[in-house]
Structure formats: C-alpha cells, structure tokens
Amino acid sequence: MIKIDPKRKLWREVLAYTLLVIGSALFAIGDVMFVNPYLMAPGGTYGLSNVFNTLWPWKISLYAICMDIPLLIIGTWVLGPKFGIKTIISTALIFLFTFILESSWGYNPVIHDGAISAVDGPSMVPIPHNGGWFVPDYFLNTVLAGIIYGVAIGLIFRSGATSGGSDIISMILHKYTKISLGTLVMIVDGIITLSTLIAFGDIRLPIYSIIIIFIEGKVIDLVVDGMKSYKTMFIITDNPDPIRDYIINEIKRGGTCISGSGLYEGKERKMVYVTLDRSDMIKLRSALYLIDPHAFVNIMESSEILGTGFRALPKE
C-alpha cells in the first residue's frame, strides 16, 4: 500500500478548498457584474436565473438555489452519489457570494459607455438598470465575462468539484437517451441561451452568450491543463535507429519503439511513439525529411500528459 505524507495531503486539501473559494467568488463576480447587466444567459441555472431576475425581479442567487437543490437531490436519486462534498460546497459558496454581491453591488454594469438619460445611443440600444440607462459595450463585456467565467469554473474543476446545476439534467437525459453527454450539455445550455431571445427579443443576446460559452471553454482548458501544448507523434519507418538517435541526443527526450506489420504487404515495420512540446515537434518533423523522407507520420494533439518528464501523476 502506498503511503502518502499526511502533511502533503493536508496541503493538497487546503489548496483545493482555496481554489474552490476563489473560483466560486469569481463566478459570482462574472455573473452579477458582467453577465446579468447585459441581459445574457450563457447556460446553467445562473444563466436562467438572470432571465428570471430581469423578467420578475428577485435575487439571482435565490432563483438559482431553488433550482440547484432539487437538481442535486434528483441527480443523486437517479444517478447515485456522484456529486461529492466539494460540489455541494461549491453550490453553497456560489449562492453565498452571489447573494452578498447582488445585495451590496446591485446589478450595475462594470463595462459600459456611460450613463445617458434618453434613447439616443449612436448604434447600441440603451439598457435600463436601477432606474437609469447605459449604452452597452457588448464585445468587451463578453470577452471579460468569458475569461472570468472560464477562470472561475477552471479553478472549481481543479479543486475536484463539478459545476452541477443544469449539467445534472444532461447527465440524467444521457442515462435514458444514450445521446452523448457533450451533445446534451450543448442542447440544454443552448435552450437556456435562446431564452434571452424569447424573453427580450434581441438576437444579439444569444449570440454574445454563445461567445461567452466559447471563450469560457477555452479558458477552462488553459486553467485545468496549462498553457503548454503537447503533440504526440506516431512515426512508421523502416529506419528507426537514426530517428531514435535524433530524439535522444538532439531533442533530449525519450520515446517508445513498437514493432508491427503493414496490412497491405504484411512487411514488418517499426513505429516510434513520442510526445513532445510544439517546438520540439517542429524540429523532429523537419529532421524527418532528411532522416527518412519515406516515413509515415501521424501527429495528434495531446490534452494531458502525465509521467516522467511531464506533469506528475496525481497521488489520489
């Protein structure tokens, strides 16, 4: 049995819960300060709560928690205890931070072109808030909202929690329909996003909401996986030795040589399997033309590489 240092384990837990708190706070900031004032709904129970909050004024946090708690209960009943304590804590923290922020800050926008008193904006329709009006800067606000949401949810994922909320609906539908989970998530979030068009009659709102979702997804990947990009190369060759020497001596990396046979002629071939960062991949790809111009090369994007020379394997 592998023994884990108790101090190291405690530090990992402290770090995980710190990320959970920061991520939950950022999520509330993104929703209250950037998404809600612009009448957008980028999926999830909080996206739907933003629409309800505008149509029938009540706190976003209260709308969301009234959906999140039943979804967690139903999800646990239908899917089993898949939702750990950190997901429950995350749900509670996002509710708490959102409630505090909307009670103290209100729903005032951070990004806008200034307050105006009449409908005389040059190109954008003014939006009411707290009895006044503001001309929205949709693009800048959308970019910042996507970044904040992405960092927030990325930190929550890094802590070991999940987003819960409307994702539970997708997971339940997946169990009974066998449609892929990714497709169902897009369908559920798409319906929530389109609710802004139905509620407010402005085609820009669902479009900008979808842009937020796109930016959010890219930022989540950066937060969870890091900015370093890795490529996995499969090199089928009749001359593996000089390729091996180049990888070991010039790039200073390791790899694996696998024996196989071609389907067409049944001739024995060697396949070199190696994972490199982008710059080293370019070096090896260029060198292959000189080493073996007849080699067959398949280059694949690698989202996560664990082990010696890369990120350490998780201890839990």
mmCIF file of C-alpha atoms in Angstrom:
data_model
loop_
_atom_site.group_PDB
_atom_site.id
_atom_site.type_symbol
_atom_site.label_atom_id
_atom_site.label_comp_id
_atom_site.label_asym_id
_atom_site.label_seq_id
_atom_site.Cartn_x
_atom_site.Cartn_y
_atom_site.Cartn_z
ATOM 1 C CA MET A 1 0.000 0.000 0.000
ATOM 2 C CA ILE A 2 1.340 3.426 -0.970
ATOM 3 C CA LYS A 3 1.878 5.732 1.991
ATOM 4 C CA ILE A 4 1.004 9.395 1.495
ATOM 5 C CA ASP A 5 2.660 12.062 3.621
ATOM 6 C CA PRO A 6 -0.127 13.469 5.874
ATOM 7 C CA LYS A 7 1.325 16.994 5.645
ATOM 8 C CA ARG A 8 1.389 16.857 1.861
ATOM 9 C CA LYS A 9 -2.174 15.502 1.798
ATOM 10 C CA LEU A 10 -3.321 18.298 4.131
ATOM 11 C CA TRP A 11 -1.606 20.897 1.924
ATOM 12 C CA ARG A 12 -3.345 19.494 -1.165
ATOM 13 C CA GLU A 13 -6.721 19.733 0.559
ATOM 14 C CA VAL A 14 -6.053 23.295 1.742
ATOM 15 C CA LEU A 15 -5.037 24.267 -1.800
ATOM 16 C CA ALA A 16 -8.126 22.539 -3.272
ATOM 17 C CA TYR A 17 -10.535 24.372 -0.982
ATOM 18 C CA THR A 18 -8.712 27.668 -1.565
ATOM 19 C CA LEU A 19 -9.191 27.224 -5.313
ATOM 20 C CA LEU A 20 -12.832 26.321 -4.664
ATOM 21 C CA VAL A 21 -13.466 29.525 -2.708
ATOM 22 C CA ILE A 22 -11.663 31.742 -5.251
ATOM 23 C CA GLY A 23 -13.427 30.073 -8.182
ATOM 24 C CA SER A 24 -16.853 30.423 -6.571
ATOM 25 C CA ALA A 25 -16.225 34.112 -5.809
ATOM 26 C CA LEU A 26 -15.081 34.790 -9.387
ATOM 27 C CA PHE A 27 -18.150 33.027 -10.761
ATOM 28 C CA ALA A 28 -20.408 35.333 -8.716
ATOM 29 C CA ILE A 29 -18.461 38.404 -9.927
ATOM 30 C CA GLY A 30 -18.768 37.326 -13.547
ATOM 31 C CA ASP A 31 -22.487 36.685 -13.274
ATOM 32 C CA VAL A 32 -23.577 39.725 -11.257
ATOM 33 C CA MET A 33 -21.218 42.357 -12.667
ATOM 34 C CA PHE A 34 -20.799 41.278 -16.282
ATOM 35 C CA VAL A 35 -23.487 38.844 -17.448
ATOM 36 C CA ASN A 36 -26.690 39.958 -15.711
ATOM 37 C CA PRO A 37 -26.464 43.716 -16.547
ATOM 38 C CA TYR A 38 -26.212 42.819 -20.245
ATOM 39 C CA LEU A 39 -29.256 40.513 -20.113
ATOM 40 C CA MET A 40 -27.209 37.494 -21.199
ATOM 41 C CA ALA A 41 -27.604 33.852 -20.173
ATOM 42 C CA PRO A 42 -24.589 31.657 -21.034
ATOM 43 C CA GLY A 43 -26.184 28.394 -19.897
ATOM 44 C CA GLY A 44 -26.585 26.846 -16.463
ATOM 45 C CA THR A 45 -29.022 27.577 -13.672
ATOM 46 C CA TYR A 46 -27.468 31.009 -13.150
ATOM 47 C CA GLY A 47 -27.982 31.871 -16.807
ATOM 48 C CA LEU A 48 -31.657 31.006 -16.493
ATOM 49 C CA SER A 49 -31.798 32.895 -13.181
ATOM 50 C CA ASN A 50 -30.515 36.017 -14.957
ATOM 51 C CA VAL A 51 -33.506 35.869 -17.320
ATOM 52 C CA PHE A 52 -35.957 35.323 -14.434
ATOM 53 C CA ASN A 53 -34.314 38.139 -12.451
ATOM 54 C CA THR A 54 -34.947 40.610 -15.265
ATOM 55 C CA LEU A 55 -38.498 39.483 -16.035
ATOM 56 C CA TRP A 56 -39.651 39.008 -12.441
ATOM 57 C CA PRO A 57 -37.265 40.872 -10.102
ATOM 58 C CA TRP A 58 -35.982 38.568 -7.377
ATOM 59 C CA LYS A 59 -32.408 37.784 -6.408
ATOM 60 C CA ILE A 60 -30.412 35.691 -8.889
ATOM 61 C CA SER A 61 -28.994 33.602 -6.055
ATOM 62 C CA LEU A 62 -32.456 32.692 -4.766
ATOM 63 C CA TYR A 63 -33.688 31.657 -8.216
ATOM 64 C CA ALA A 64 -30.545 29.556 -8.715
ATOM 65 C CA ILE A 65 -30.561 27.809 -5.343
ATOM 66 C CA CYS A 66 -34.232 26.939 -5.836
ATOM 67 C CA MET A 67 -33.141 25.030 -8.956
ATOM 68 C CA ASP A 68 -29.767 23.706 -7.738
ATOM 69 C CA ILE A 69 -31.014 21.967 -4.586
ATOM 70 C CA PRO A 70 -33.781 19.942 -6.318
ATOM 71 C CA LEU A 71 -31.368 19.094 -9.163
ATOM 72 C CA LEU A 72 -28.762 17.784 -6.704
ATOM 73 C CA ILE A 73 -31.410 15.704 -4.918
ATOM 74 C CA ILE A 74 -32.892 14.337 -8.151
ATOM 75 C CA GLY A 75 -29.437 13.724 -9.585
ATOM 76 C CA THR A 76 -28.354 11.770 -6.507
ATOM 77 C CA TRP A 77 -31.587 9.736 -6.610
ATOM 78 C CA VAL A 78 -31.380 8.934 -10.339
ATOM 79 C CA LEU A 79 -27.611 8.730 -10.879
ATOM 80 C CA GLY A 80 -26.377 7.716 -7.445
ATOM 81 C CA PRO A 81 -23.961 9.596 -5.173
ATOM 82 C CA LYS A 82 -21.788 11.027 -7.958
ATOM 83 C CA PHE A 83 -21.758 14.521 -6.538
ATOM 84 C CA GLY A 84 -19.066 14.830 -3.876
ATOM 85 C CA ILE A 85 -18.960 17.147 -0.916
ATOM 86 C CA LYS A 86 -16.932 19.710 -2.882
ATOM 87 C CA THR A 87 -19.710 20.084 -5.465
ATOM 88 C CA ILE A 88 -22.207 20.723 -2.663
ATOM 89 C CA ILE A 89 -19.816 23.232 -1.057
ATOM 90 C CA SER A 90 -19.275 24.912 -4.428
ATOM 91 C CA THR A 91 -23.039 25.239 -4.926
ATOM 92 C CA ALA A 92 -23.377 26.802 -1.467
ATOM 93 C CA LEU A 93 -20.410 29.161 -1.944
ATOM 94 C CA ILE A 94 -21.577 30.436 -5.328
ATOM 95 C CA PHE A 95 -25.019 31.072 -3.814
ATOM 96 C CA LEU A 96 -23.462 32.908 -0.847
ATOM 97 C CA PHE A 97 -21.095 35.075 -2.906
ATOM 98 C CA THR A 98 -23.804 35.900 -5.455
ATOM 99 C CA PHE A 99 -26.266 36.846 -2.703
ATOM 100 C CA ILE A 100 -23.701 39.109 -1.000
ATOM 101 C CA LEU A 101 -22.621 40.731 -4.253
ATOM 102 C CA GLU A 102 -26.108 41.457 -5.597
ATOM 103 C CA SER A 103 -27.151 42.764 -2.163
ATOM 104 C CA SER A 104 -24.168 45.118 -1.904
ATOM 105 C CA TRP A 105 -23.270 45.926 -5.527
ATOM 106 C CA GLY A 106 -26.677 45.512 -7.134
ATOM 107 C CA TYR A 107 -26.808 44.769 -10.859
ATOM 108 C CA ASN A 108 -24.768 47.705 -12.114
ATOM 109 C CA PRO A 109 -22.541 47.016 -15.145
ATOM 110 C CA VAL A 110 -18.776 47.341 -14.916
ATOM 111 C CA ILE A 111 -18.190 47.736 -18.676
ATOM 112 C CA HIS A 112 -20.306 50.385 -20.411
ATOM 113 C CA ASP A 113 -20.081 53.691 -22.255
ATOM 114 C CA GLY A 114 -21.533 55.809 -19.507
ATOM 115 C CA ALA A 115 -24.995 56.724 -18.233
ATOM 116 C CA ILE A 116 -27.452 58.501 -20.537
ATOM 117 C CA SER A 117 -30.918 59.889 -19.974
ATOM 118 C CA ALA A 118 -32.580 59.226 -23.312
ATOM 119 C CA VAL A 119 -32.635 56.646 -26.074
ATOM 120 C CA ASP A 120 -30.028 58.395 -28.212
ATOM 121 C CA GLY A 121 -27.149 55.938 -28.385
ATOM 122 C CA PRO A 122 -25.336 56.068 -31.728
ATOM 123 C CA SER A 123 -25.552 52.358 -32.503
ATOM 124 C CA MET A 124 -26.496 50.346 -29.441
ATOM 125 C CA VAL A 125 -29.876 50.312 -27.743
ATOM 126 C CA PRO A 126 -29.617 51.612 -24.162
ATOM 127 C CA ILE A 127 -30.403 49.124 -21.392
ATOM 128 C CA PRO A 128 -32.181 50.129 -18.175
ATOM 129 C CA HIS A 129 -30.647 49.408 -14.773
ATOM 130 C CA ASN A 130 -31.564 50.689 -11.321
ATOM 131 C CA GLY A 131 -33.823 53.383 -12.730
ATOM 132 C CA GLY A 132 -31.207 54.736 -15.186
ATOM 133 C CA TRP A 133 -29.817 53.761 -18.572
ATOM 134 C CA PHE A 134 -26.462 52.763 -20.020
ATOM 135 C CA VAL A 135 -25.138 52.150 -23.534
ATOM 136 C CA PRO A 136 -23.663 48.638 -23.513
ATOM 137 C CA ASP A 137 -20.232 47.707 -24.818
ATOM 138 C CA TYR A 138 -21.212 44.131 -25.677
ATOM 139 C CA PHE A 139 -17.951 42.916 -27.173
ATOM 140 C CA LEU A 140 -15.571 43.993 -24.396
ATOM 141 C CA ASN A 141 -18.015 42.848 -21.742
ATOM 142 C CA THR A 142 -18.452 39.479 -23.474
ATOM 143 C CA VAL A 143 -14.702 38.851 -23.633
ATOM 144 C CA LEU A 144 -14.188 39.733 -19.979
ATOM 145 C CA ALA A 145 -17.224 37.706 -18.891
ATOM 146 C CA GLY A 146 -15.947 34.658 -20.774
ATOM 147 C CA ILE A 147 -12.486 34.984 -19.229
ATOM 148 C CA ILE A 148 -13.844 35.418 -15.696
ATOM 149 C CA TYR A 149 -16.287 32.514 -16.080
ATOM 150 C CA GLY A 150 -13.535 30.322 -17.555
ATOM 151 C CA VAL A 151 -11.051 31.049 -14.765
ATOM 152 C CA ALA A 152 -13.787 30.547 -12.150
ATOM 153 C CA ILE A 153 -15.014 27.190 -13.437
ATOM 154 C CA GLY A 154 -11.456 26.072 -14.221
ATOM 155 C CA LEU A 155 -10.449 26.684 -10.591
ATOM 156 C CA ILE A 156 -13.561 24.833 -9.394
ATOM 157 C CA PHE A 157 -12.636 21.870 -11.616
ATOM 158 C CA ARG A 158 -9.026 21.993 -10.364
ATOM 159 C CA SER A 159 -10.326 21.771 -6.802
ATOM 160 C CA GLY A 160 -12.051 18.474 -7.597
ATOM 161 C CA ALA A 161 -15.610 19.832 -7.703
ATOM 162 C CA THR A 162 -18.051 19.839 -10.624
ATOM 163 C CA SER A 163 -20.370 22.545 -11.861
ATOM 164 C CA GLY A 164 -23.583 20.649 -11.057
ATOM 165 C CA GLY A 165 -26.622 22.741 -11.937
ATOM 166 C CA SER A 166 -28.018 22.182 -15.420
ATOM 167 C CA ASP A 167 -25.277 19.621 -16.152
ATOM 168 C CA ILE A 168 -27.250 17.228 -13.943
ATOM 169 C CA ILE A 169 -30.166 17.486 -16.384
ATOM 170 C CA SER A 170 -27.811 16.493 -19.197
ATOM 171 C CA MET A 171 -26.479 13.550 -17.178
ATOM 172 C CA ILE A 172 -29.997 12.281 -16.448
ATOM 173 C CA LEU A 173 -31.035 12.601 -20.109
ATOM 174 C CA HIS A 174 -27.831 10.825 -21.118
ATOM 175 C CA LYS A 175 -28.733 7.865 -18.907
ATOM 176 C CA TYR A 176 -32.079 7.320 -20.630
ATOM 177 C CA THR A 177 -31.481 8.548 -24.189
ATOM 178 C CA LYS A 178 -27.862 7.395 -24.727
ATOM 179 C CA ILE A 179 -27.194 10.648 -26.600
ATOM 180 C CA SER A 180 -23.616 11.772 -25.925
ATOM 181 C CA LEU A 181 -23.205 13.884 -22.806
ATOM 182 C CA GLY A 182 -21.410 16.658 -24.704
ATOM 183 C CA THR A 183 -24.300 16.934 -27.169
ATOM 184 C CA LEU A 184 -26.860 17.066 -24.355
ATOM 185 C CA VAL A 185 -24.898 19.755 -22.496
ATOM 186 C CA MET A 186 -24.899 21.892 -25.669
ATOM 187 C CA ILE A 187 -28.638 21.307 -26.151
ATOM 188 C CA VAL A 188 -29.543 22.227 -22.564
ATOM 189 C CA ASP A 189 -27.271 25.291 -22.476
ATOM 190 C CA GLY A 190 -28.438 26.261 -25.972
ATOM 191 C CA ILE A 191 -32.072 26.282 -24.852
ATOM 192 C CA ILE A 192 -31.150 28.420 -21.847
ATOM 193 C CA THR A 193 -29.177 30.780 -24.088
ATOM 194 C CA LEU A 194 -32.070 31.108 -26.567
ATOM 195 C CA SER A 195 -34.383 32.056 -23.707
ATOM 196 C CA THR A 196 -32.868 35.557 -23.868
ATOM 197 C CA LEU A 197 -34.152 35.952 -27.427
ATOM 198 C CA ILE A 198 -37.638 34.805 -26.410
ATOM 199 C CA ALA A 199 -37.673 36.993 -23.285
ATOM 200 C CA PHE A 200 -36.109 40.182 -24.670
ATOM 201 C CA GLY A 201 -36.441 39.899 -28.459
ATOM 202 C CA ASP A 202 -32.817 40.861 -29.169
ATOM 203 C CA ILE A 203 -30.872 38.491 -31.437
ATOM 204 C CA ARG A 204 -27.548 39.824 -30.123
ATOM 205 C CA LEU A 205 -28.129 38.386 -26.661
ATOM 206 C CA PRO A 206 -27.973 34.654 -27.501
ATOM 207 C CA ILE A 207 -25.107 35.298 -29.926
ATOM 208 C CA TYR A 208 -22.991 37.052 -27.314
ATOM 209 C CA SER A 209 -23.987 34.412 -24.745
ATOM 210 C CA ILE A 210 -22.672 31.693 -27.071
ATOM 211 C CA ILE A 211 -19.426 33.656 -27.494
ATOM 212 C CA ILE A 212 -19.094 33.720 -23.691
ATOM 213 C CA ILE A 213 -19.537 29.934 -23.598
ATOM 214 C CA PHE A 214 -16.848 29.523 -26.295
ATOM 215 C CA ILE A 215 -14.309 31.778 -24.543
ATOM 216 C CA GLU A 216 -15.165 30.163 -21.216
ATOM 217 C CA GLY A 217 -14.418 26.693 -22.587
ATOM 218 C CA LYS A 218 -11.026 27.738 -23.957
ATOM 219 C CA VAL A 219 -10.028 29.419 -20.681
ATOM 220 C CA ILE A 220 -11.160 26.368 -18.670
ATOM 221 C CA ASP A 221 -8.788 24.245 -20.755
ATOM 222 C CA LEU A 222 -5.922 26.662 -20.042
ATOM 223 C CA VAL A 223 -6.623 26.706 -16.290
ATOM 224 C CA VAL A 224 -7.053 22.926 -15.992
ATOM 225 C CA ASP A 225 -4.374 21.728 -18.437
ATOM 226 C CA GLY A 226 -1.971 24.681 -18.527
ATOM 227 C CA MET A 227 -0.764 26.709 -21.492
ATOM 228 C CA LYS A 228 1.852 24.220 -22.698
ATOM 229 C CA SER A 229 0.767 22.401 -25.832
ATOM 230 C CA TYR A 230 1.949 18.844 -26.461
ATOM 231 C CA LYS A 231 1.917 16.795 -29.643
ATOM 232 C CA THR A 232 2.081 13.020 -29.907
ATOM 233 C CA MET A 233 3.864 11.676 -32.999
ATOM 234 C CA PHE A 234 3.470 8.192 -34.437
ATOM 235 C CA ILE A 235 6.297 7.633 -36.927
ATOM 236 C CA ILE A 236 6.179 4.451 -39.038
ATOM 237 C CA THR A 237 9.578 3.841 -40.567
ATOM 238 C CA ASP A 238 11.948 1.227 -41.958
ATOM 239 C CA ASN A 239 14.895 3.065 -40.435
ATOM 240 C CA PRO A 240 14.162 3.743 -36.733
ATOM 241 C CA ASP A 241 17.741 3.989 -35.424
ATOM 242 C CA PRO A 242 18.652 7.486 -36.708
ATOM 243 C CA ILE A 243 15.225 8.747 -35.588
ATOM 244 C CA ARG A 244 15.885 7.269 -32.142
ATOM 245 C CA ASP A 245 19.330 8.930 -32.029
ATOM 246 C CA TYR A 246 17.894 12.317 -33.015
ATOM 247 C CA ILE A 247 15.144 12.164 -30.367
ATOM 248 C CA ILE A 248 17.557 11.122 -27.605
ATOM 249 C CA ASN A 249 20.632 13.189 -28.499
ATOM 250 C CA GLU A 250 19.238 16.324 -30.170
ATOM 251 C CA ILE A 251 15.838 16.813 -28.525
ATOM 252 C CA LYS A 252 16.811 15.116 -25.227
ATOM 253 C CA ARG A 253 13.573 13.186 -24.999
ATOM 254 C CA GLY A 254 12.549 9.563 -24.704
ATOM 255 C CA GLY A 255 10.014 7.543 -26.622
ATOM 256 C CA THR A 256 8.880 4.021 -27.441
ATOM 257 C CA CYS A 257 9.641 1.857 -30.458
ATOM 258 C CA ILE A 258 6.829 -0.563 -31.324
ATOM 259 C CA SER A 259 7.063 -3.476 -33.769
ATOM 260 C CA GLY A 260 4.221 -4.138 -36.185
ATOM 261 C CA SER A 261 3.388 -5.230 -39.686
ATOM 262 C CA GLY A 262 1.771 -3.447 -42.616
ATOM 263 C CA LEU A 263 -1.739 -4.508 -43.617
ATOM 264 C CA TYR A 264 -1.077 -4.393 -47.350
ATOM 265 C CA GLU A 265 2.203 -6.331 -47.730
ATOM 266 C CA GLY A 266 2.493 -7.813 -44.241
ATOM 267 C CA LYS A 267 6.015 -6.416 -44.040
ATOM 268 C CA GLU A 268 7.405 -5.806 -40.557
ATOM 269 C CA ARG A 269 7.631 -2.115 -39.700
ATOM 270 C CA LYS A 270 8.752 -0.097 -36.711
ATOM 271 C CA MET A 271 6.650 2.655 -35.161
ATOM 272 C CA VAL A 272 8.262 5.319 -32.995
ATOM 273 C CA TYR A 273 5.874 6.772 -30.416
ATOM 274 C CA VAL A 274 6.969 10.066 -28.858
ATOM 275 C CA THR A 275 5.285 13.026 -27.138
ATOM 276 C CA LEU A 276 6.881 16.463 -27.474
ATOM 277 C CA ASP A 277 6.094 20.108 -26.941
ATOM 278 C CA ARG A 278 5.282 22.148 -30.012
ATOM 279 C CA SER A 279 8.803 23.477 -30.651
ATOM 280 C CA ASP A 280 10.450 20.039 -30.380
ATOM 281 C CA MET A 281 7.747 18.531 -32.590
ATOM 282 C CA ILE A 282 8.593 21.066 -35.319
ATOM 283 C CA LYS A 283 12.308 20.209 -35.027
ATOM 284 C CA LEU A 284 11.666 16.473 -35.349
ATOM 285 C CA ARG A 285 9.185 16.929 -38.191
ATOM 286 C CA SER A 286 11.742 18.971 -40.138
ATOM 287 C CA ALA A 287 14.533 16.486 -39.407
ATOM 288 C CA LEU A 288 12.456 13.529 -40.619
ATOM 289 C CA TYR A 289 12.688 14.790 -44.191
ATOM 290 C CA LEU A 290 16.452 14.294 -44.041
ATOM 291 C CA ILE A 291 16.453 11.157 -41.875
ATOM 292 C CA ASP A 292 13.693 9.188 -43.607
ATOM 293 C CA PRO A 293 11.697 11.047 -46.287
ATOM 294 C CA HIS A 294 9.528 7.936 -46.777
ATOM 295 C CA ALA A 295 8.366 7.772 -43.158
ATOM 296 C CA PHE A 296 4.624 7.879 -42.444
ATOM 297 C CA VAL A 297 3.857 10.374 -39.655
ATOM 298 C CA ASN A 298 0.672 10.958 -37.673
ATOM 299 C CA ILE A 299 0.684 13.980 -35.332
ATOM 300 C CA MET A 300 -2.042 14.280 -32.713
ATOM 301 C CA GLU A 301 -2.947 16.937 -30.154
ATOM 302 C CA SER A 302 -2.411 15.702 -26.586
ATOM 303 C CA SER A 303 -4.585 17.396 -23.991
ATOM 304 C CA GLU A 304 -2.950 15.899 -20.903
ATOM 305 C CA ILE A 305 0.422 14.168 -20.496
ATOM 306 C CA LEU A 306 1.288 12.599 -17.145
ATOM 307 C CA GLY A 307 4.514 10.867 -16.135
ATOM 308 C CA THR A 308 8.289 11.341 -16.101
ATOM 309 C CA GLY A 309 9.356 14.475 -17.945
ATOM 310 C CA PHE A 310 5.855 15.941 -17.919
ATOM 311 C CA ARG A 311 3.264 16.560 -15.182
ATOM 312 C CA ALA A 312 3.430 14.220 -12.217
ATOM 313 C CA LEU A 313 0.772 11.543 -11.851
ATOM 314 C CA PRO A 314 -1.909 12.525 -9.302
ATOM 315 C CA LYS A 315 -1.378 10.876 -5.927
ATOM 316 C CA GLU A 316 -5.105 10.378 -5.372
#
